PDB file of C-alpha atoms in Angstrom:
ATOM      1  CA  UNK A   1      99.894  99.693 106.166  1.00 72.00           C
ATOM      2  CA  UNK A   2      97.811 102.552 106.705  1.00 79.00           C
ATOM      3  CA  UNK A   3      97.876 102.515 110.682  1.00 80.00           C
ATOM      4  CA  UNK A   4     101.674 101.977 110.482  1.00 79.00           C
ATOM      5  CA  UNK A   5     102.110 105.388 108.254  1.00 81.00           C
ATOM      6  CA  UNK A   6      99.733 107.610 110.461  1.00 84.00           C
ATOM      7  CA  UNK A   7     101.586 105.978 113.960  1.00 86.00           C
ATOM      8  CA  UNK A   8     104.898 106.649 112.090  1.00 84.00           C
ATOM      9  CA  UNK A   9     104.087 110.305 111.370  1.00 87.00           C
ATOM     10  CA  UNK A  10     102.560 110.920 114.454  1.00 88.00           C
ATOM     11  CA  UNK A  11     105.417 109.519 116.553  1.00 88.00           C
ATOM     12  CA  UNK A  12     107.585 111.695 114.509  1.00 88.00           C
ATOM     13  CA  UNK A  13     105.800 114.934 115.383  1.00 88.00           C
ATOM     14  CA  UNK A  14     106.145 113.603 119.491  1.00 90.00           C
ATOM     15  CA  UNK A  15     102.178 113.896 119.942  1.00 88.00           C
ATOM     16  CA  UNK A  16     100.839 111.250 121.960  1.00 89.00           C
ATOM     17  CA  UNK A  17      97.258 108.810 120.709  1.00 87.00           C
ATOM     18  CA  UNK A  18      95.683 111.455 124.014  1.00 88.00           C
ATOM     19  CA  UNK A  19      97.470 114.579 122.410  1.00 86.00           C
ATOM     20  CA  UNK A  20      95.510 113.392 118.632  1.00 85.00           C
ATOM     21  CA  UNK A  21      92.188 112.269 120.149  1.00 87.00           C
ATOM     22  CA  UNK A  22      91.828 115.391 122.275  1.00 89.00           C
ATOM     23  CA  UNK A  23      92.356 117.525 119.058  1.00 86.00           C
ATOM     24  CA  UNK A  24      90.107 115.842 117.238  1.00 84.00           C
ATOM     25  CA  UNK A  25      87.119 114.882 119.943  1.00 87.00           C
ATOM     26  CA  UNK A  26      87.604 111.495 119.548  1.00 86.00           C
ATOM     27  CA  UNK A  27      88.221 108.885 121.959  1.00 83.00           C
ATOM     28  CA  UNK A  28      91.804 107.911 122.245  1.00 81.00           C
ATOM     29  CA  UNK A  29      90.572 104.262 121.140  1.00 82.00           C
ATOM     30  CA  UNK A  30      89.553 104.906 118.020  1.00 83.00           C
ATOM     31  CA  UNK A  31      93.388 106.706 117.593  1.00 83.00           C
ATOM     32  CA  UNK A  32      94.980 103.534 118.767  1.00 82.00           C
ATOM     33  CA  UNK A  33      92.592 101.142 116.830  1.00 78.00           C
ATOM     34  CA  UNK A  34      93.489 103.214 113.888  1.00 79.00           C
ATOM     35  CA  UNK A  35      97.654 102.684 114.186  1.00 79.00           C
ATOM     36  CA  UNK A  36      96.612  98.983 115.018  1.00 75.00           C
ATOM     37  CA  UNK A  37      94.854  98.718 111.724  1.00 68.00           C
ATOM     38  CA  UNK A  38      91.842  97.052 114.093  1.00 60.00           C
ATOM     39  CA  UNK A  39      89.032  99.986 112.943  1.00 61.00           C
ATOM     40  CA  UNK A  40      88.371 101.220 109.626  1.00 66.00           C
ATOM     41  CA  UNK A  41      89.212 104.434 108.488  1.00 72.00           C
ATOM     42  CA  UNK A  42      87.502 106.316 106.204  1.00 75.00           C
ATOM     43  CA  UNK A  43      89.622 108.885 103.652  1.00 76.00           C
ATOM     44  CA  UNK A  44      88.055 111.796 104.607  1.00 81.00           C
ATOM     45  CA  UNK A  45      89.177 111.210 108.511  1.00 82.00           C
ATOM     46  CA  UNK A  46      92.714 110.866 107.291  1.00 83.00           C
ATOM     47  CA  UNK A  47      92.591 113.897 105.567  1.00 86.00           C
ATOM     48  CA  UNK A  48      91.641 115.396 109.064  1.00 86.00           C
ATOM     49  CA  UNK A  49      94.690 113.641 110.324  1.00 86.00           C
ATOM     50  CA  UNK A  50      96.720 114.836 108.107  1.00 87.00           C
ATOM     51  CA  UNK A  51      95.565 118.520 108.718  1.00 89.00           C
ATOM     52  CA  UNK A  52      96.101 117.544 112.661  1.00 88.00           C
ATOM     53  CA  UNK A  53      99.568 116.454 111.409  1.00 88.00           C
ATOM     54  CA  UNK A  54     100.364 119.261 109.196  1.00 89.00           C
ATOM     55  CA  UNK A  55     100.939 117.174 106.215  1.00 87.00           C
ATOM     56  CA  UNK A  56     100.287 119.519 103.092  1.00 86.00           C
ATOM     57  CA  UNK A  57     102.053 117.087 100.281  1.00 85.00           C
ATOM     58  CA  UNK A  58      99.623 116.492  98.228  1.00 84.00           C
ATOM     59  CA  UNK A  59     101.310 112.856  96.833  1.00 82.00           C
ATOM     60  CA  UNK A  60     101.303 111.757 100.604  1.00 82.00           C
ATOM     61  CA  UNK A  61      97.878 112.466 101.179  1.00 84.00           C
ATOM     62  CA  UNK A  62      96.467 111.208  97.849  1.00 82.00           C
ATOM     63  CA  UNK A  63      98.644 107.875  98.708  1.00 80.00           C
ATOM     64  CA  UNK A  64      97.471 107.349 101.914  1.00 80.00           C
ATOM     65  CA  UNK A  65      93.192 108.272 100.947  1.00 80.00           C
ATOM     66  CA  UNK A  66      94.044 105.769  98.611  1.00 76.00           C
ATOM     67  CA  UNK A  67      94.833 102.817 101.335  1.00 76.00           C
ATOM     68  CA  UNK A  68      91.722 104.168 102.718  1.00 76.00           C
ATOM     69  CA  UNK A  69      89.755 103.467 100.104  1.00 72.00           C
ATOM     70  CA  UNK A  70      91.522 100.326  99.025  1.00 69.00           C
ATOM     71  CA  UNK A  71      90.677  99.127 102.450  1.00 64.00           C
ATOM     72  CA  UNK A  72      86.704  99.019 101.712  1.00 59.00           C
ATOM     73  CA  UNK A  73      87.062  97.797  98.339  1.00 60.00           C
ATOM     74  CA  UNK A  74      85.535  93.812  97.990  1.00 59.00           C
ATOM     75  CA  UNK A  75      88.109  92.116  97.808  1.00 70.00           C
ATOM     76  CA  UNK A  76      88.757  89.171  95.469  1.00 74.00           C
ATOM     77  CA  UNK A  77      88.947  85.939  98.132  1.00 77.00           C
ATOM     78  CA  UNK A  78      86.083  86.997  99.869  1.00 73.00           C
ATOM     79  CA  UNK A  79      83.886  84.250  98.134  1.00 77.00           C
ATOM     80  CA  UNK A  80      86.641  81.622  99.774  1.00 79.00           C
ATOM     81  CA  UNK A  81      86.169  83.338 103.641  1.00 76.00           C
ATOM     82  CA  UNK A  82      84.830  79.978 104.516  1.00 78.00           C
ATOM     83  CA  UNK A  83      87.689  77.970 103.636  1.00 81.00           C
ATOM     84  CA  UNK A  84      90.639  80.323 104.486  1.00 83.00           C
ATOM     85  CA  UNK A  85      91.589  81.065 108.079  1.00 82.00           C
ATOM     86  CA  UNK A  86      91.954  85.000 108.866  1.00 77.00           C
ATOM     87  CA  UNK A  87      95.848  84.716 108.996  1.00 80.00           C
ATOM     88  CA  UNK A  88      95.887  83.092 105.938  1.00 86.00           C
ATOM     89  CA  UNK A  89      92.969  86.410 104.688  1.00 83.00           C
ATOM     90  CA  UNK A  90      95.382  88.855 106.249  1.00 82.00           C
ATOM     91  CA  UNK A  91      98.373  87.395 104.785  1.00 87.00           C
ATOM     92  CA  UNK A  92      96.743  87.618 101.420  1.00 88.00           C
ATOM     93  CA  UNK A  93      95.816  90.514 101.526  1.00 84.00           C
ATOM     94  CA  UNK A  94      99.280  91.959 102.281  1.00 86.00           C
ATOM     95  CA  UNK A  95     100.610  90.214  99.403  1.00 90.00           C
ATOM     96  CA  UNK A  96      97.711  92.372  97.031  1.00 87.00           C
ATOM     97  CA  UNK A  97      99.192  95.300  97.976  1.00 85.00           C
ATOM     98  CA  UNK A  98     103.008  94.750  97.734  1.00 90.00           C
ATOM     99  CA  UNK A  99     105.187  95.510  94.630  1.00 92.00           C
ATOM    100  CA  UNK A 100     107.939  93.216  95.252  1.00 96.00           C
ATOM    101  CA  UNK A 101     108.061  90.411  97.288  1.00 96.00           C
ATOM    102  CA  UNK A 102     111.829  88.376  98.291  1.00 97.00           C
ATOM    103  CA  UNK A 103     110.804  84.684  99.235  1.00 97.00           C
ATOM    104  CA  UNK A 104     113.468  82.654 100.937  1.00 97.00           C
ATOM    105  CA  UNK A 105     111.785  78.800 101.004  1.00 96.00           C
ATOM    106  CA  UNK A 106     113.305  75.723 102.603  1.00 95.00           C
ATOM    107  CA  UNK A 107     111.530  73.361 102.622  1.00 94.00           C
ATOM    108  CA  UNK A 108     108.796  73.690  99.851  1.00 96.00           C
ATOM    109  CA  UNK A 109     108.182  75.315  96.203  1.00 97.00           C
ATOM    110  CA  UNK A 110     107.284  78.620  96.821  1.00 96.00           C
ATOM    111  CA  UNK A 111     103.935  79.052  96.844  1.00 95.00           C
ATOM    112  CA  UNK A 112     103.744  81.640  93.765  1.00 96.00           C
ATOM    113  CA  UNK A 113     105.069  78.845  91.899  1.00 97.00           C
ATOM    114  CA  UNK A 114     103.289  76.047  92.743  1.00 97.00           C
ATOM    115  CA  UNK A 115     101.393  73.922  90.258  1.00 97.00           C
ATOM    116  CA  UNK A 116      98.012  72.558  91.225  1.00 97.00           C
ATOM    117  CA  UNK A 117      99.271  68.952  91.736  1.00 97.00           C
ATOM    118  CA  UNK A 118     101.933  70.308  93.803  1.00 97.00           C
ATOM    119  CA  UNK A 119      99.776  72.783  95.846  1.00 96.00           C
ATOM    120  CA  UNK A 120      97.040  69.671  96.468  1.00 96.00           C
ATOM    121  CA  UNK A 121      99.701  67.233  97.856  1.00 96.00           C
ATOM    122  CA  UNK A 122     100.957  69.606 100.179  1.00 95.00           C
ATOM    123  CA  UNK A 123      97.520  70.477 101.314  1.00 94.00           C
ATOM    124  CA  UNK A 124      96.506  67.338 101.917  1.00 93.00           C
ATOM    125  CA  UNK A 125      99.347  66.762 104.025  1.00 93.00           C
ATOM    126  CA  UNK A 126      99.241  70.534 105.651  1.00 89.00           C
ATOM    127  CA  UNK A 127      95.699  69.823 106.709  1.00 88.00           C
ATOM    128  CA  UNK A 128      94.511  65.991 106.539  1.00 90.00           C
ATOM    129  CA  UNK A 129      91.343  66.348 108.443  1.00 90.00           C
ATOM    130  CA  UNK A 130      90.159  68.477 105.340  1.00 87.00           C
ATOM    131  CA  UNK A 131      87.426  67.258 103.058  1.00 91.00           C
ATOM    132  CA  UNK A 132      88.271  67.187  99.363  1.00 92.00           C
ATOM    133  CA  UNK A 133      86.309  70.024  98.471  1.00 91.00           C
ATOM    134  CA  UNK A 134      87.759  72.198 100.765  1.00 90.00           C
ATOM    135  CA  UNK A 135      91.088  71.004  99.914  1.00 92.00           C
ATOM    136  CA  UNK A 136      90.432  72.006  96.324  1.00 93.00           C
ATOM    137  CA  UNK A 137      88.811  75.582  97.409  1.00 92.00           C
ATOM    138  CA  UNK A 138      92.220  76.227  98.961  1.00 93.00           C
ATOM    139  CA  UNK A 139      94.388  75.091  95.713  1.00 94.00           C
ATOM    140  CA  UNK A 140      91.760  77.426  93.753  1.00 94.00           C
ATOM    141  CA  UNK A 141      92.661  80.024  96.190  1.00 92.00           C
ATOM    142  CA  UNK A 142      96.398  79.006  95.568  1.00 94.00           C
ATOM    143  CA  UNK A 143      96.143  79.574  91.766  1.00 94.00           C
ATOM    144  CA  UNK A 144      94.385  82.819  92.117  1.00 92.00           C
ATOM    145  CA  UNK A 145      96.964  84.335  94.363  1.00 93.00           C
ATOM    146  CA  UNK A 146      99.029  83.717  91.399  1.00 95.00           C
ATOM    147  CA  UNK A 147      97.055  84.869  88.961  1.00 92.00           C
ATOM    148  CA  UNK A 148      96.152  88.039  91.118  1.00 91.00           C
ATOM    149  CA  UNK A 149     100.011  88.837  91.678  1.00 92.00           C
ATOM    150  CA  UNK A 150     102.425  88.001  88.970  1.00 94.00           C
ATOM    151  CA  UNK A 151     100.026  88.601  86.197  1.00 91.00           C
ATOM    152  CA  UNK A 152      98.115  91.716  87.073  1.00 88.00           C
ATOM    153  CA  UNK A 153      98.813  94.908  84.880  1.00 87.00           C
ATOM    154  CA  UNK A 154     101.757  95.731  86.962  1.00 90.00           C
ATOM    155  CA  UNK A 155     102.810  92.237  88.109  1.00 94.00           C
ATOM    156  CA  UNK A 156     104.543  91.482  91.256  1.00 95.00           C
ATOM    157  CA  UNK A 157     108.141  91.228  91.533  1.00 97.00           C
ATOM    158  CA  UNK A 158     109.306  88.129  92.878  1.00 98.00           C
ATOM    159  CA  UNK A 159     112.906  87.083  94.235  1.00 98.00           C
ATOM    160  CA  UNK A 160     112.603  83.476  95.698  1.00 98.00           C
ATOM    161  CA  UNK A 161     115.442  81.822  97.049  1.00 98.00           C
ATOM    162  CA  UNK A 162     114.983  78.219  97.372  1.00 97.00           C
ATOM    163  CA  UNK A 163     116.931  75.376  99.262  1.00 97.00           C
ATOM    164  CA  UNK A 164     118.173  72.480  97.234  1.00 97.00           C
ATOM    165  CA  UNK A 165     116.282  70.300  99.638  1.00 96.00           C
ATOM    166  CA  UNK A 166     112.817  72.124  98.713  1.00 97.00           C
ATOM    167  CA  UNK A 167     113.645  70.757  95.004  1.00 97.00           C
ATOM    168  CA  UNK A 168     114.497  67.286  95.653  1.00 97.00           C
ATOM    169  CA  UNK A 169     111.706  66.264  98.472  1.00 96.00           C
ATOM    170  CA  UNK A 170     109.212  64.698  96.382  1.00 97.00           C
ATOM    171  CA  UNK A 171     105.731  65.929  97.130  1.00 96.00           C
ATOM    172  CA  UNK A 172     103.270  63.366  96.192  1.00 93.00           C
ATOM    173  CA  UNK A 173     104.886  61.724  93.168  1.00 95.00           C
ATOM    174  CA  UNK A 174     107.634  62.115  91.284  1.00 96.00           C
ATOM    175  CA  UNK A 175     105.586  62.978  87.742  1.00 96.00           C
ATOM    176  CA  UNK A 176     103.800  65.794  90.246  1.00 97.00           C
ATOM    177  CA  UNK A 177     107.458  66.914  91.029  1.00 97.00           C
ATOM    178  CA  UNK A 178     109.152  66.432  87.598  1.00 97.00           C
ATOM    179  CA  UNK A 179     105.925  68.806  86.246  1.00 97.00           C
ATOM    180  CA  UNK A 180     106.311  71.038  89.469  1.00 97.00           C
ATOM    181  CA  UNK A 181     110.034  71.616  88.276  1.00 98.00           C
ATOM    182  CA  UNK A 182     109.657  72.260  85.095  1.00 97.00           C
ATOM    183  CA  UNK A 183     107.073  75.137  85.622  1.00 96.00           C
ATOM    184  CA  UNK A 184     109.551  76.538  88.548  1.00 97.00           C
ATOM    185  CA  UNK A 185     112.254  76.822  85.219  1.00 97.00           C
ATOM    186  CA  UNK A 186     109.225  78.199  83.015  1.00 96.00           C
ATOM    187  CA  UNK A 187     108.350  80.465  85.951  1.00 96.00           C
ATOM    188  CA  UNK A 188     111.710  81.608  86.043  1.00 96.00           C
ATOM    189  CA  UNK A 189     111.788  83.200  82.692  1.00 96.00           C
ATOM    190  CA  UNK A 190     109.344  85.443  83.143  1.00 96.00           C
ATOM    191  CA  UNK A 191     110.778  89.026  83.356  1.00 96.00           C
ATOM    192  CA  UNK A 192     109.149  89.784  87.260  1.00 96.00           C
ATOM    193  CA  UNK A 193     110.926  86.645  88.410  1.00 97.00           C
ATOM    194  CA  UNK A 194     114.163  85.941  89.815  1.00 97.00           C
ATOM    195  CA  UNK A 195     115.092  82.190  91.185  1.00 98.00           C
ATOM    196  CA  UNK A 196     117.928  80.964  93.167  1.00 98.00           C
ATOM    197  CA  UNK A 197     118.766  77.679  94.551  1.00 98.00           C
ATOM    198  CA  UNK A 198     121.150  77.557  97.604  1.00 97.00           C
ATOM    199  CA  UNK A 199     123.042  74.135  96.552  1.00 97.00           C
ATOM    200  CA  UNK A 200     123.806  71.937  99.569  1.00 96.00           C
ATOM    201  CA  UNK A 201     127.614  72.762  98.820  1.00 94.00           C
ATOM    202  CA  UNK A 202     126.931  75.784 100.101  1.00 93.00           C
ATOM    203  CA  UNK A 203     126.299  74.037 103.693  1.00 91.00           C
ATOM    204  CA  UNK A 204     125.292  76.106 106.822  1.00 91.00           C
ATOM    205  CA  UNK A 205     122.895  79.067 105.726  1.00 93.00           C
ATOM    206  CA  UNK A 206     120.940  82.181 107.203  1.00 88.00           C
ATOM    207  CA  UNK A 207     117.975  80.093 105.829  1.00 90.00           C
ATOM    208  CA  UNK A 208     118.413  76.872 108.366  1.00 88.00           C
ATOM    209  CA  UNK A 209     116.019  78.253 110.983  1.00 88.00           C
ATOM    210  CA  UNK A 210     113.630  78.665 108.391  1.00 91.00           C
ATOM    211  CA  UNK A 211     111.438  80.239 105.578  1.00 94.00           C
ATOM    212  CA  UNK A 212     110.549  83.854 105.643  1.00 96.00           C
ATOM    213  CA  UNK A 213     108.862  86.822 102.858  1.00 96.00           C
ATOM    214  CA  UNK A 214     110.004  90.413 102.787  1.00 95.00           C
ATOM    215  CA  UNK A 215     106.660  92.664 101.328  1.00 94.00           C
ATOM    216  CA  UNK A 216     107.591  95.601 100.110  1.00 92.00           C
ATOM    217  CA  UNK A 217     104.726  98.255  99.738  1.00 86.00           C
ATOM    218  CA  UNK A 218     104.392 101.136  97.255  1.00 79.00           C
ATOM    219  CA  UNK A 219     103.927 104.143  99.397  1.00 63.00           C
ATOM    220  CA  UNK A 220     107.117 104.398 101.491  1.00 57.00           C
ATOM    221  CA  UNK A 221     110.136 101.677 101.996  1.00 56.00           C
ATOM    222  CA  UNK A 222     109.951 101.667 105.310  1.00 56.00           C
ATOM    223  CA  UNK A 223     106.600 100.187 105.541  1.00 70.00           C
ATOM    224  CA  UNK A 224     108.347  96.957 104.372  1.00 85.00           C
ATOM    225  CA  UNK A 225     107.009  93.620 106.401  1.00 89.00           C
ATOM    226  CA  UNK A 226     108.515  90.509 107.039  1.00 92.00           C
ATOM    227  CA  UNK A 227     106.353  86.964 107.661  1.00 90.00           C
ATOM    228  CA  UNK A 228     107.627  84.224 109.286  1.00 92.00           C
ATOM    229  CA  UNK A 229     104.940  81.310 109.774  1.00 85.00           C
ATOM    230  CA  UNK A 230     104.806  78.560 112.604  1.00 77.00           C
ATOM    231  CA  UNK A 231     102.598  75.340 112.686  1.00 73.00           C
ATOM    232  CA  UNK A 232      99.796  77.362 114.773  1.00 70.00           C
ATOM    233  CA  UNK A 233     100.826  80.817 113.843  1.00 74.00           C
ATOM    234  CA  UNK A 234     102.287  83.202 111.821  1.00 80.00           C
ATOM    235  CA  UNK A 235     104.409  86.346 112.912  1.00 86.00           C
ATOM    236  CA  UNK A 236     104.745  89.888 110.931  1.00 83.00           C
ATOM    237  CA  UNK A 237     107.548  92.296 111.820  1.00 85.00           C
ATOM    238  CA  UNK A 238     108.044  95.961 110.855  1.00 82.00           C
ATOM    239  CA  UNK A 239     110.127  97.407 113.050  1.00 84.00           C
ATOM    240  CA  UNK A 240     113.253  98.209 111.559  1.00 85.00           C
ATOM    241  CA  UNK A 241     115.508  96.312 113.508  1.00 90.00           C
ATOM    242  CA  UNK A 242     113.688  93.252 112.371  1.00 91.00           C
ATOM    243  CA  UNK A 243     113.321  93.903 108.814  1.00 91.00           C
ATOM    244  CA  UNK A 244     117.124  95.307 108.607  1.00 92.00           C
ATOM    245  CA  UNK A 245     117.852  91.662 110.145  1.00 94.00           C
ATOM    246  CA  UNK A 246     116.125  89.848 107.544  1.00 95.00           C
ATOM    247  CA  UNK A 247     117.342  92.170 104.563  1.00 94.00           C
ATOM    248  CA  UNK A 248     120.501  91.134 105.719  1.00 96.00           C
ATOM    249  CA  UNK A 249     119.803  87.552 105.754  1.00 96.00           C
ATOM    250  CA  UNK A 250     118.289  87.438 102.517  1.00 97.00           C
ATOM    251  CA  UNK A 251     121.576  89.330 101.139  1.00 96.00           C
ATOM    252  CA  UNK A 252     123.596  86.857 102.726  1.00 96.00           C
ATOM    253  CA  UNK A 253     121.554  84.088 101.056  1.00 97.00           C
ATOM    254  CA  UNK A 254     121.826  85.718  97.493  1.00 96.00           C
ATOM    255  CA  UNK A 255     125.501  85.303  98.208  1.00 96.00           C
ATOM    256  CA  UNK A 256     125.545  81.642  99.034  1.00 96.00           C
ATOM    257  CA  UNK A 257     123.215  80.780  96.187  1.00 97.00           C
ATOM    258  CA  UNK A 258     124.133  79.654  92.789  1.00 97.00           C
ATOM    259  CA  UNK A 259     123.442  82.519  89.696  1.00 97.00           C
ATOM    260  CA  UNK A 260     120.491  82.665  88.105  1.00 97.00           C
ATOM    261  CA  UNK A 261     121.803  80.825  84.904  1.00 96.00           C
ATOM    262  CA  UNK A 262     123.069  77.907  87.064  1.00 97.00           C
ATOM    263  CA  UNK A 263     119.894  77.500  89.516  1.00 97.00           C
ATOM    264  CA  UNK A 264     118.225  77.204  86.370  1.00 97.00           C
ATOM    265  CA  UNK A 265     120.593  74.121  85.278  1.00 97.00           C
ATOM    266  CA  UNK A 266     120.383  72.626  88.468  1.00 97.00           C
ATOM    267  CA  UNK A 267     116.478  72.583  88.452  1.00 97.00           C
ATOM    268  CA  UNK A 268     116.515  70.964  85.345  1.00 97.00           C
ATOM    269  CA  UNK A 269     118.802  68.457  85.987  1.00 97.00           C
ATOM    270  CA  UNK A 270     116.991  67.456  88.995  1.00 97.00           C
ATOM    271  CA  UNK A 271     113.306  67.414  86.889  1.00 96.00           C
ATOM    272  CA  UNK A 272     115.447  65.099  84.740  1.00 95.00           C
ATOM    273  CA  UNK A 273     116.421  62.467  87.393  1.00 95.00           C
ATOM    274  CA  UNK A 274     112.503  62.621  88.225  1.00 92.00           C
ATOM    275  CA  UNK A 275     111.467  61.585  84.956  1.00 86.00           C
TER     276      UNK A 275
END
């Protein structure tokens, strides 16, 4: 987030990573590795940055120390490094830092939402060379994601969209699914939640080539990331083209889902037919 900011208010001003580095004596590296959010930076060298840049407002500069310092801070699934891939880290640690996050899922419960059952029968399926233990690290690491982001001080604001078909695949029993339903309605009182369910009336989608999260961060709007996720990889995209695409998308799925009063029906008669 930090790297994007100081590229975006660089590229702004037309200087060129050479034009910065030779101001400052640094190698032009260390500028790039900077934007690329690949080195540290320390608050007191953005404040130099910002003097480079000419940025005087002082609710800019305080915002973006503060990344800086955030950046350094121990974080809370550091004590789970050994079970959690880097992507998986990274992807984490995006989700600390946004305000509001839009969720469209097709296939699965979002994973905000999940219950432990739920979160340990997809697990087990996600990754089936994995020893109990570590399957059970990574459902801890599941319910502390929730715990860290929809019941913090300032909770998270979450708008998931789910498909029909994410609500009536049963994931490893139908109790585990009736329960997983019913905390997807309790979840869906809380006041930082919305949930929609795209009905299969609705037919063709913007969702059928798959799930995707809009973050959206605190210091400017366009900062805003989307995450798409593959089998072997996962894919972020901030340039504005992209996000404006998904915005869109998600809009469009809004559209072709049910209200929130009548997702909220449909989940609960499908929790029904499960039990």
């Amino acid at each position: 987030m930090l790297g994007a900011e100081l590229r975006r208010i660089r590229e702004g001003l037309n200087l060129r990573v050479d034009d910065v580095a030779a101001r400052l004596g640094w190698h032009q590296s260390k500028v790039s590795r900077l934007e690329n959010g690949r080195h540290g930076v320390k608050a007191n060298e953005v404040g130099i940055l910002l003097d480079v840049y000419e940025i005087s407002d002082p609710e800019t500069r305080e915002a973006l120390a503060t990344l800086a310092r955030e950046g350094k801070r121990r974080v809370w699934w550091q004590p789970y490094s050994d079970v959690i891939s880097q992507r998986y880290a990274s992807f984490i640690s995006f989700e600390a830092e946004a305000v509001a996050i839009r969720n469209f899922e097709s296939s699965l419960i979002p994973g905000l939402l999940q219950t432990a059952d739920y979160a340990r029968a997809v697990t087990r399926k996600l990754q089936p060379e994995g020893t109990t233990e570590e399957v059970n690290a990574l459902v801890d690491v599941r319910l502390a994601r929730q715990n860290a982001a929809l019941r913090r001080e300032e909770p998270l604001k979450l708008w998931a969209i789910v498909d029909e078909a994410a609500l009536r695949r049963v994931v490893g029993n139908k109790a585990i699914m009736a329960k997983q339903l019913q905390q997807l309605i309790a979840a869906s009182r809380e006041p930082n939640v919305t949930l929609q369910v795209v009905p299969f009336d609705a037919g063709a989608h913007p969702g059928v080539l798959g799930s995707f999260v809009i973050m959206e961060f605190p210091v400017r709007n366009d900062l805003d990331v989307v995450y798409t996720e593959a089998l072997t990889s996962s894919l972020y995209l901030e340039r504005d083209d992209d996000v404006t695409a998904y915005d869109q998308a998600f809009d469009r799925l809004r559209a072709a889902a049910l209200d929130v009063g009548p997702s909220r029906r449909l989940v609960t008669q499908i929790a029904k037919e499960l039990e």
